[in-house]
Short mmCIF file of C-alpha atoms in Angstrom, two decimals:
data_model
loop_
_atom_site.label_atom_id
_atom_site.label_comp_id
_atom_site.label_asym_id
_atom_site.label_seq_id
_atom_site.Cartn_x
_atom_site.Cartn_y
_atom_site.Cartn_z
CA UNK L 1 42.52 27.56 5.09
CA UNK L 2 42.65 26.65 1.38
CA UNK L 3 41.31 23.21 0.47
CA UNK L 4 43.30 20.47 -1.24
CA UNK L 5 42.18 21.40 -4.74
CA UNK L 6 42.67 25.13 -4.06
CA UNK L 7 46.17 24.49 -2.75
CA UNK L 8 47.15 22.39 -5.75
CA UNK L 9 45.88 25.08 -8.13
CA UNK L 10 47.59 27.90 -6.24
CA UNK L 11 50.96 26.14 -6.27
CA UNK L 12 50.69 25.10 -9.93
CA UNK L 13 49.83 28.67 -10.98
CA UNK L 14 52.59 30.09 -8.71
CA UNK L 15 50.15 32.13 -6.65
CA UNK L 16 51.84 30.59 -3.65
CA UNK L 17 54.95 28.54 -3.06
CA UNK L 18 55.00 24.92 -1.93
CA UNK L 19 57.38 25.93 0.86
CA UNK L 20 54.89 28.50 2.16
CA UNK L 21 52.08 25.94 2.12
CA UNK L 22 54.22 23.47 4.02
CA UNK L 23 55.35 26.00 6.63
CA UNK L 24 51.71 26.86 7.37
CA UNK L 25 50.94 23.13 7.59
CA UNK L 26 53.77 22.52 10.06
CA UNK L 27 52.65 25.46 12.19
CA UNK L 28 49.09 24.09 12.27
CA UNK L 29 50.28 20.61 13.25
CA UNK L 30 52.44 21.97 16.05
CA UNK L 31 49.59 24.14 17.34
CA UNK L 32 46.89 21.46 17.29
CA UNK L 33 48.71 18.18 17.87
CA UNK L 34 48.68 18.40 21.70
CA UNK L 35 44.88 18.45 21.50
CA UNK L 36 44.34 15.92 18.69
CA UNK L 37 47.15 13.36 19.01
CA UNK L 38 46.73 12.46 15.35
CA UNK L 39 50.41 11.95 14.47
CA UNK L 40 52.76 9.22 15.63
CA UNK L 41 55.74 10.67 13.75
CA UNK L 42 56.67 13.61 11.53
CA UNK L 43 59.31 14.14 8.84
CA UNK L 44 59.35 17.90 8.47
CA UNK L 45 62.96 18.19 7.33
CA UNK L 46 62.47 15.83 4.38
CA UNK L 47 59.17 17.54 3.56
CA UNK L 48 60.79 20.98 3.48
CA UNK L 49 63.41 19.66 1.07
CA UNK L 50 60.74 18.19 -1.20
CA UNK L 51 58.73 21.45 -1.16
CA UNK L 52 61.89 23.41 -2.08
CA UNK L 53 62.45 21.08 -5.03
CA UNK L 54 58.89 21.71 -6.26
CA UNK L 55 59.40 25.46 -6.03
CA UNK L 56 62.68 25.19 -7.93
CA UNK L 57 61.06 23.15 -10.72
CA UNK L 58 58.24 25.67 -11.05
CA UNK L 59 60.71 28.56 -11.20
CA UNK L 60 62.42 26.81 -14.12
CA UNK L 61 59.10 26.42 -15.91
CA UNK L 62 59.05 22.64 -15.51
CA UNK L 63 55.82 20.69 -15.29
CA UNK L 64 54.74 19.50 -11.85
CA UNK L 65 52.19 16.90 -10.81
CA UNK L 66 48.50 17.55 -10.14
CA UNK L 67 49.09 17.46 -6.36
CA UNK L 68 52.25 19.60 -6.34
CA UNK L 69 52.80 21.19 -2.95
CA UNK L 70 49.87 19.46 -1.23
CA UNK L 71 50.92 18.20 2.24
CA UNK L 72 49.74 14.70 3.17
CA UNK L 73 50.16 12.14 5.92
CA UNK L 74 49.56 8.40 6.04
CA UNK L 75 48.14 5.92 8.51
CA UNK L 76 51.11 4.28 10.16
CA UNK L 77 50.48 0.94 8.47
CA UNK L 78 51.97 2.35 5.21
CA UNK L 79 55.68 1.83 4.66
CA UNK L 80 57.77 5.00 4.76
CA UNK L 81 61.36 4.44 3.66
CA UNK L 82 63.71 4.48 6.63
CA UNK L 83 60.90 4.29 9.21
CA UNK L 84 59.50 1.34 11.15
CA UNK L 85 55.95 0.50 10.04
CA UNK L 86 54.12 0.43 13.38
CA UNK L 87 50.59 -0.54 12.31
CA UNK L 88 49.48 0.93 15.62
CA UNK L 89 51.33 -1.71 17.62
CA UNK L 90 54.04 -2.07 20.22
CA UNK L 91 55.16 -5.42 18.82
CA UNK L 92 56.21 -3.95 15.46
CA UNK L 93 58.61 -1.47 17.06
CA UNK L 94 61.28 -4.18 16.99
CA UNK L 95 60.99 -4.53 13.20
CA UNK L 96 63.63 -3.09 10.84
CA UNK L 97 62.84 0.16 8.99
CA UNK L 98 60.99 -0.11 5.70
CA UNK L 99 63.39 -0.23 2.73
CA UNK L 100 61.03 1.72 0.45
CA UNK L 101 57.83 3.73 0.46
CA UNK L 102 54.53 1.94 -0.07
CA UNK L 103 53.31 2.04 -3.67
CA UNK L 104 50.51 4.51 -2.92
CA UNK L 105 52.90 6.77 -1.02
CA UNK L 106 55.18 6.72 -4.06
CA UNK L 107 52.30 7.59 -6.36
CA UNK L 108 51.20 10.58 -4.28
CA UNK L 109 54.77 11.86 -4.13
CA UNK L 110 55.16 11.35 -7.88
CA UNK L 111 52.10 13.57 -8.28
CA UNK L 112 53.86 16.25 -6.22
CA UNK L 113 52.24 15.72 -2.81
CA UNK L 114 54.55 16.30 0.17
CA UNK L 115 54.68 13.65 2.90
CA UNK L 116 54.77 15.16 6.41
CA UNK L 117 54.33 12.14 8.67
CA UNK L 118 52.51 9.05 9.95
CA UNK L 119 49.15 8.93 11.72
CA UNK L 120 47.64 7.15 14.72
CA UNK L 121 45.35 4.14 14.33
CA UNK L 122 43.79 1.23 16.17
CA UNK L 123 46.34 -1.53 16.72
CA UNK L 124 46.66 -3.65 13.58
CA UNK L 125 43.55 -1.85 12.24
CA UNK L 126 41.22 -3.85 14.50
CA UNK L 127 38.91 -1.19 15.91
CA UNK L 128 36.58 1.72 15.24
CA UNK L 129 37.70 4.33 17.81
CA UNK L 130 41.52 4.82 17.68
CA UNK L 131 41.82 4.45 21.43
CA UNK L 132 45.38 3.25 21.13
CA UNK L 133 47.00 2.26 24.43
CA UNK L 134 50.53 2.56 23.01
CA UNK L 135 50.23 6.02 21.42
CA UNK L 136 47.24 7.41 23.31
CA UNK L 137 43.77 8.06 21.87
CA UNK L 138 43.19 10.39 18.95
CA UNK L 139 40.60 13.08 19.67
CA UNK L 140 37.79 14.34 17.49
CA UNK L 141 38.76 17.71 15.98
CA UNK L 142 35.26 19.10 16.58
CA UNK L 143 34.93 17.82 20.14
CA UNK L 144 38.08 16.84 22.06
CA UNK L 145 37.27 13.96 24.38
CA UNK L 146 35.16 12.29 21.69
CA UNK L 147 36.22 9.62 19.23
CA UNK L 148 37.77 10.40 15.87
CA UNK L 149 36.61 6.98 14.65
CA UNK L 150 38.82 4.18 13.51
CA UNK L 151 40.79 2.42 12.61
CA UNK L 152 42.06 5.36 10.52
CA UNK L 153 41.24 7.84 13.27
CA UNK L 154 44.47 9.76 12.90
CA UNK L 155 43.62 10.36 9.24
CA UNK L 156 40.16 11.71 9.98
CA UNK L 157 41.41 13.92 12.80
CA UNK L 158 44.35 15.29 10.82
CA UNK L 159 42.18 16.31 7.86
CA UNK L 160 39.23 17.42 9.99
CA UNK L 161 41.55 19.40 12.25
CA UNK L 162 43.12 21.27 9.34
CA UNK L 163 46.54 19.73 9.90
CA UNK L 164 46.77 18.34 6.36
CA UNK L 165 44.33 18.51 3.43
CA UNK L 166 45.03 14.91 2.39
CA UNK L 167 45.59 11.63 4.22
CA UNK L 168 45.94 8.01 3.20
CA UNK L 169 44.10 5.33 5.17
CA UNK L 170 42.71 1.82 4.99
CA UNK L 171 39.20 0.42 5.22
CA UNK L 172 38.39 -3.20 5.98
CA UNK L 173 35.04 -2.93 7.74
CA UNK L 174 34.58 0.86 7.67
CA UNK L 175 37.90 2.31 8.74
CA UNK L 176 37.83 5.18 6.23
CA UNK L 177 34.11 5.86 6.29
CA UNK L 178 33.71 5.88 10.10
CA UNK L 179 36.47 8.48 10.75
CA UNK L 180 35.22 10.54 7.79
CA UNK L 181 31.74 10.54 9.33
CA UNK L 182 32.89 11.36 12.86
CA UNK L 183 35.41 14.03 11.80
CA UNK L 184 33.35 15.68 9.06
CA UNK L 185 35.64 15.07 6.07
CA UNK L 186 35.53 13.38 2.68
CA UNK L 187 36.65 9.78 2.36
CA UNK L 188 36.80 7.21 -0.42
CA UNK L 189 36.80 3.45 -0.06
CA UNK L 190 37.46 2.31 -3.64
CA UNK L 191 36.36 -0.93 -5.24
CA UNK L 192 38.04 -3.95 -3.66
CA UNK L 193 41.22 -4.60 -5.63
CA UNK L 194 41.27 -1.19 -7.30
CA UNK L 195 44.40 0.20 -5.60
CA UNK L 196 47.71 -1.49 -4.88
CA UNK L 197 48.23 -2.61 -1.29
CA UNK L 198 51.93 -3.32 -1.72
CA UNK L 199 53.90 -1.78 1.11
CA UNK L 200 51.04 -1.68 3.61
CA UNK L 201 50.65 -3.84 6.71
CA UNK L 202 47.61 -6.13 6.23
CA UNK L 203 44.68 -6.87 8.48
CA UNK L 204 42.20 -8.99 6.47
CA UNK L 205 43.62 -9.65 3.03
CA UNK L 206 40.28 -10.65 1.53
CA UNK L 207 38.55 -7.40 2.61
CA UNK L 208 41.29 -4.75 3.02
CA UNK L 209 40.91 -1.58 0.91
CA UNK L 210 43.19 1.47 0.79
CA UNK L 211 42.01 4.98 0.01
CA UNK L 212 42.22 8.74 0.58
CA UNK L 213 40.70 11.32 2.93
CA UNK L 214 40.42 14.94 1.74
CA UNK L 215 38.96 18.28 2.75
CA UNK L 216 37.01 18.79 -0.48
CA UNK L 217 35.34 16.58 -3.06
CA UNK L 218 37.44 17.83 -5.99
CA UNK L 219 40.60 17.15 -3.99
CA UNK L 220 39.37 13.65 -3.19
CA UNK L 221 39.02 12.94 -6.91
CA UNK L 222 42.45 14.44 -7.67
CA UNK L 223 44.07 12.24 -5.04
CA UNK L 224 42.20 9.13 -6.14
CA UNK L 225 43.26 9.61 -9.75
CA UNK L 226 46.90 9.94 -8.65
CA UNK L 227 46.63 6.71 -6.65
CA UNK L 228 45.27 4.63 -9.53
CA UNK L 229 47.21 2.24 -11.72
CA UNK L 230 47.88 -1.47 -12.22
CA UNK L 231 50.44 -3.20 -10.04
CA UNK L 232 51.56 -6.55 -11.46
CA UNK L 233 53.57 -7.21 -8.26
CA UNK L 234 50.43 -7.08 -6.09
CA UNK L 235 48.25 -10.15 -6.69
CA UNK L 236 45.40 -8.41 -4.87
CA UNK L 237 45.33 -5.45 -7.28
CA UNK L 238 42.87 -6.22 -10.09
CA UNK L 239 42.97 -2.87 -11.89
CA UNK L 240 44.17 -3.07 -15.48
CA UNK L 241 44.08 0.64 -16.32
CA UNK L 242 43.61 4.12 -14.92
CA UNK L 243 40.04 5.43 -15.08
CA UNK L 244 40.24 9.19 -14.37
CA UNK L 245 37.41 10.77 -12.39
CA UNK L 246 38.37 14.39 -11.83
CA UNK L 247 37.76 15.64 -15.37
CA UNK L 248 34.15 14.33 -15.26
CA UNK L 249 33.50 15.51 -11.71
CA UNK L 250 31.15 18.34 -12.69
CA UNK L 251 28.89 16.27 -14.94
CA UNK L 252 26.30 16.14 -12.18
CA UNK L 253 23.81 13.38 -11.50
CA UNK L 254 21.14 14.08 -14.09
CA UNK L 255 19.98 10.79 -15.55
CA UNK L 256 21.44 8.69 -12.74
CA UNK L 257 19.13 6.31 -10.93
CA UNK L 258 19.65 7.12 -7.26
CA UNK L 259 17.91 5.35 -4.40
CA UNK L 260 17.89 5.50 -0.60
CA UNK L 261 18.70 2.36 1.36
CA UNK L 262 15.96 1.48 3.82
CA UNK L 263 15.26 -1.62 5.90
CA UNK L 264 18.42 -2.60 7.75
CA UNK L 265 20.07 0.77 7.08
CA UNK L 266 17.16 2.73 8.53
CA UNK L 267 16.59 0.36 11.44
CA UNK L 268 20.21 0.70 12.58
CA UNK L 269 20.43 4.49 12.31
CA UNK L 270 19.28 7.08 14.82
CA UNK L 271 17.21 10.11 13.81
CA UNK L 272 20.19 12.39 12.99
CA UNK L 273 21.69 9.73 10.71
CA UNK L 274 18.37 9.33 8.92
CA UNK L 275 18.12 13.11 8.61
CA UNK L 276 21.58 13.26 7.01
CA UNK L 277 20.41 10.73 4.43
CA UNK L 278 17.22 12.70 3.79
CA UNK L 279 19.24 15.87 3.20
CA UNK L 280 21.54 14.08 0.76
CA UNK L 281 18.60 12.44 -1.00
CA UNK L 282 16.85 15.79 -1.45
CA UNK L 283 19.96 17.36 -2.96
CA UNK L 284 20.46 14.41 -5.31
CA UNK L 285 16.80 13.99 -6.27
CA UNK L 286 16.51 10.49 -4.78
CA UNK L 287 12.97 9.50 -3.79
CA UNK L 288 12.67 5.72 -3.84
CA UNK L 289 13.60 3.36 -1.03
CA UNK L 290 15.76 0.36 -1.88
CA UNK L 291 16.48 -2.77 0.16
CA UNK L 292 20.06 -4.06 0.30
CA UNK L 293 20.16 -7.88 0.19
CA UNK L 294 21.35 -9.92 3.20
CA UNK L 295 22.82 -6.93 5.07
CA UNK L 296 22.72 -8.50 8.54
CA UNK L 297 24.11 -11.79 7.26
CA UNK L 298 26.92 -9.96 5.43
CA UNK L 299 27.89 -8.14 8.61
CA UNK L 300 28.05 -11.44 10.49
CA UNK L 301 30.14 -12.98 7.72
CA UNK L 302 32.47 -9.97 7.75
CA UNK L 303 32.98 -10.42 11.49
CA UNK L 304 33.84 -14.10 11.02
CA UNK L 305 36.20 -13.38 8.13
CA UNK L 306 37.95 -10.54 9.98
CA UNK L 307 38.41 -12.54 13.16
CA UNK L 308 39.65 -15.63 11.36
CA UNK L 309 42.15 -13.93 9.04
CA UNK L 310 43.29 -11.46 11.69
CA UNK L 311 43.79 -14.19 14.27
CA UNK L 312 45.73 -16.37 11.83
CA UNK L 313 47.93 -13.44 10.77
CA UNK L 314 48.95 -12.64 14.34
CA UNK L 315 48.97 -16.14 15.85
CA UNK L 316 52.76 -16.33 16.26
CA UNK L 317 52.92 -12.82 17.71
CA UNK L 318 50.17 -13.75 20.16
CA UNK L 319 52.13 -16.81 21.25
CA UNK L 320 55.34 -14.88 21.76
CA UNK L 321 54.24 -11.41 22.92
CA UNK L 322 50.59 -11.50 23.92
CA UNK L 323 51.22 -9.07 26.79
CA UNK L 324 52.35 -6.38 24.34
CA UNK L 325 49.06 -6.36 22.42
CA UNK L 326 46.39 -3.69 22.77
CA UNK L 327 43.97 -4.69 25.58
CA UNK L 328 41.00 -3.65 23.43
CA UNK L 329 41.86 -6.07 20.63
CA UNK L 330 43.92 -8.96 22.00
CA UNK L 331 40.89 -11.01 23.07
CA UNK L 332 39.36 -10.68 19.59
CA UNK L 333 42.59 -11.79 17.92
CA UNK L 334 42.75 -14.82 20.24
CA UNK L 335 39.11 -15.66 19.60
CA UNK L 336 39.68 -15.40 15.86
CA UNK L 337 42.69 -17.72 16.03
CA UNK L 338 40.51 -20.29 17.84
CA UNK L 339 37.53 -19.93 15.50
CA UNK L 340 36.45 -23.14 13.70
CA UNK L 341 37.63 -23.31 10.11
CA UNK L 342 34.13 -24.37 9.07
CA UNK L 343 32.80 -20.94 10.03
CA UNK L 344 35.29 -19.23 7.75
CA UNK L 345 34.53 -21.58 4.84
CA UNK L 346 30.81 -20.97 5.25
CA UNK L 347 31.34 -17.18 5.31
CA UNK L 348 33.31 -17.35 2.06
CA UNK L 349 30.65 -19.48 0.37
CA UNK L 350 28.03 -16.97 1.44
CA UNK L 351 30.16 -14.13 0.12
CA UNK L 352 30.07 -15.44 -3.43
CA UNK L 353 26.28 -15.56 -3.39
CA UNK L 354 26.08 -12.21 -1.63
CA UNK L 355 28.22 -10.41 -4.19
CA UNK L 356 26.01 -11.69 -6.98
CA UNK L 357 22.92 -10.38 -5.17
CA UNK L 358 24.50 -6.95 -4.61
CA UNK L 359 25.76 -6.67 -8.18
CA UNK L 360 22.26 -7.52 -9.41
CA UNK L 361 20.93 -4.58 -7.42
CA UNK L 362 23.00 -2.22 -9.56
CA UNK L 363 21.24 -3.32 -12.72
CA UNK L 364 18.43 -1.03 -11.60
CA UNK L 365 20.36 1.61 -9.64
CA UNK L 366 23.45 3.70 -10.31
CA UNK L 367 23.92 5.04 -6.80
CA UNK L 368 22.56 4.28 -3.34
CA UNK L 369 22.58 6.51 -0.25
CA UNK L 370 22.96 5.24 3.33
CA UNK L 371 24.19 6.61 6.66
CA UNK L 372 27.88 6.09 7.32
CA UNK L 373 27.51 5.65 11.10
CA UNK L 374 24.44 5.04 13.27
CA UNK L 375 25.39 7.89 15.63
CA UNK L 376 27.78 10.85 15.77
CA UNK L 377 31.11 10.47 17.54
CA UNK L 378 30.69 9.02 21.05
CA UNK L 379 32.84 10.08 23.97
CA UNK L 380 36.17 8.28 24.27
CA UNK L 381 35.84 5.30 26.57
CA UNK L 382 32.15 4.76 25.82
CA UNK L 383 31.12 1.15 26.26
CA UNK L 384 27.54 1.46 24.98
CA UNK L 385 25.56 3.42 22.42
CA UNK L 386 21.80 3.57 21.92
CA UNK L 387 20.33 3.02 18.47
CA UNK L 388 16.58 3.49 18.14
CA UNK L 389 16.06 2.62 21.79
CA UNK L 390 18.30 -0.44 21.75
CA UNK L 391 21.43 -0.46 23.92
CA UNK L 392 24.36 -1.95 21.99
CA UNK L 393 28.10 -2.36 22.63
CA UNK L 394 29.80 0.77 21.31
CA UNK L 395 32.92 -0.31 19.48
CA UNK L 396 31.56 -3.10 17.25
CA UNK L 397 28.24 -1.34 16.64
CA UNK L 398 29.88 1.71 15.08
CA UNK L 399 30.45 -0.43 11.96
CA UNK L 400 26.86 -1.65 11.63
CA UNK L 401 26.30 0.31 8.41
CA UNK L 402 29.72 0.02 6.79
CA UNK L 403 30.52 -3.69 7.15
CA UNK L 404 27.85 -5.03 4.77
CA UNK L 405 29.06 -2.71 2.01
CA UNK L 406 32.74 -3.59 2.48
CA UNK L 407 31.97 -7.27 2.24
CA UNK L 408 30.53 -6.71 -1.23
CA UNK L 409 33.57 -4.68 -2.33
CA UNK L 410 31.57 -1.73 -3.67
CA UNK L 411 33.16 1.74 -3.94
CA UNK L 412 31.87 4.32 -1.47
CA UNK L 413 32.34 8.04 -1.01
CA UNK L 414 31.77 9.20 2.56
CA UNK L 415 30.32 12.72 2.44
CA UNK L 416 30.42 15.05 5.49
CA UNK L 417 26.94 16.07 6.62
CA UNK L 418 25.78 18.17 9.57
CA UNK L 419 22.26 17.14 10.59
CA UNK L 420 20.46 18.49 13.62
CA UNK L 421 20.39 16.63 16.91
CA UNK L 422 24.13 15.90 17.06
CA UNK L 423 25.14 18.75 19.37
CA UNK L 424 27.20 20.25 16.56
CA UNK L 425 29.03 17.08 15.53
CA UNK L 426 29.14 15.83 11.93
CA UNK L 427 27.54 12.60 10.74
CA UNK L 428 28.32 11.39 7.23
CA UNK L 429 26.51 9.50 4.51
CA UNK L 430 27.70 6.74 2.21
CA UNK L 431 27.36 7.23 -1.55
CA UNK L 432 27.56 3.67 -2.84
CA UNK L 433 28.14 2.72 -6.48
CA UNK L 434 28.59 -0.50 -8.42
CA UNK L 435 32.11 -1.98 -8.52
CA UNK L 436 34.52 0.08 -10.64
CA UNK L 437 32.18 3.11 -10.73
CA UNK L 438 33.94 5.41 -8.28
CA UNK L 439 33.28 8.19 -10.79
CA UNK L 440 29.54 8.16 -10.08
CA UNK L 441 29.98 8.34 -6.32
CA UNK L 442 32.47 11.20 -6.68
CA UNK L 443 30.14 13.10 -9.02
CA UNK L 444 27.34 12.79 -6.49
CA UNK L 445 29.64 14.01 -3.74
CA UNK L 446 30.53 17.03 -5.83
CA UNK L 447 26.83 17.83 -6.28
CA UNK L 448 26.29 17.64 -2.53
CA UNK L 449 29.25 19.94 -1.97
CA UNK L 450 28.14 22.49 -4.54
CA UNK L 451 24.63 22.46 -3.09
CA UNK L 452 26.04 23.15 0.38
CA UNK L 453 24.56 19.95 1.75
CA UNK L 454 27.96 18.34 2.40
CA UNK L 455 30.90 20.39 3.56
CA UNK L 456 33.99 20.40 5.73
CA UNK L 457 33.73 22.88 8.59
CA UNK L 458 36.62 24.53 10.32
CA UNK L 459 37.49 22.68 13.50
CA UNK L 460 37.71 24.28 16.92
CA UNK L 461 40.84 26.43 17.31
#
């Protein structure tokens, strides 16, 4: 199937019609959804009308956006006008429909992308496996019965399964990068505060990021550029201007100082994950090992912050409807609500020092490479995973390598790699840049793609 960037080009040059692209997309969703369970709702009728409008504009010679005719879907924590924003929950089903689309949904549609539906997720974004008791688990597109990752598991599965070339997700502790790694697709967690969060259901306001998944690196940059822009109505959006990345995507990495994260990031990664990093490093010319400051402490602080803010956010819901919460997350929300305030204050004090230490690291380096997950996708229902001979609880340990980076707010491109020793499953790497330098991470991803080191493979039929 054509990739995101190929589809956008084909529609813009009238080599194909947006309606034809969408019809193929709908057929693929209908054929694969019983196996994947990626979607929680579709809006095909509205999408067909939007695609017809794009075709009509092109026939009149009118300009269309850079994503014209590209089908996309969104994690069901994004507002879709006229639909209830579920955020993976049962509790939210009693809420009124959203009065308007989320800002990022509006921006993608303004760029010509066609919204086809909403995607499955861990309840209230608290999880790494998308084993949702209310909607059912989402399956890995390359190995049904295995995890698609989380909490944006529906996004990873939908793109990895060829249902849509573009999806919109969220990442607090790794919820874009983990599904991208498990499902073998491209993902971008931008700089904290880069993109507007208005119209999305929150999890941890001080760590939440929103960003795209795509089936090629050029498409990821196209989508990211369309999502950018200041939002004076969102106090958590710190961007003051658009900084385009797509036009500089093919500048390569010559002259960039690229290192490989060792220490914590090697100790908490199995052999296939380390091999994926070695493959990426070879393609990017990275030879030196770099140590990330206070990684273990940052992960602990991220846990404390997530539990505290998440518990406080849902305290009233827990009091009124605790029995309607997801069994895999309700105990963590309760524990977070009961957590001493002093722990949270201490985590925030540490965070200020930590960010300074991480930012200092980028005085000497432009880009750093690390595994995205310690292991490939485990089977659904797994309670334990083994990392370098150590038996660890599965669900929290999947985020061992993503949480420290989120807590610093750095932008990360998750690149799909296919090392040996995974029984044919993908296992991604993180391309980490300094805050506000998404362009460097995307350029490195493009180099990996052009070298054949990172790629999206066709999922099982």
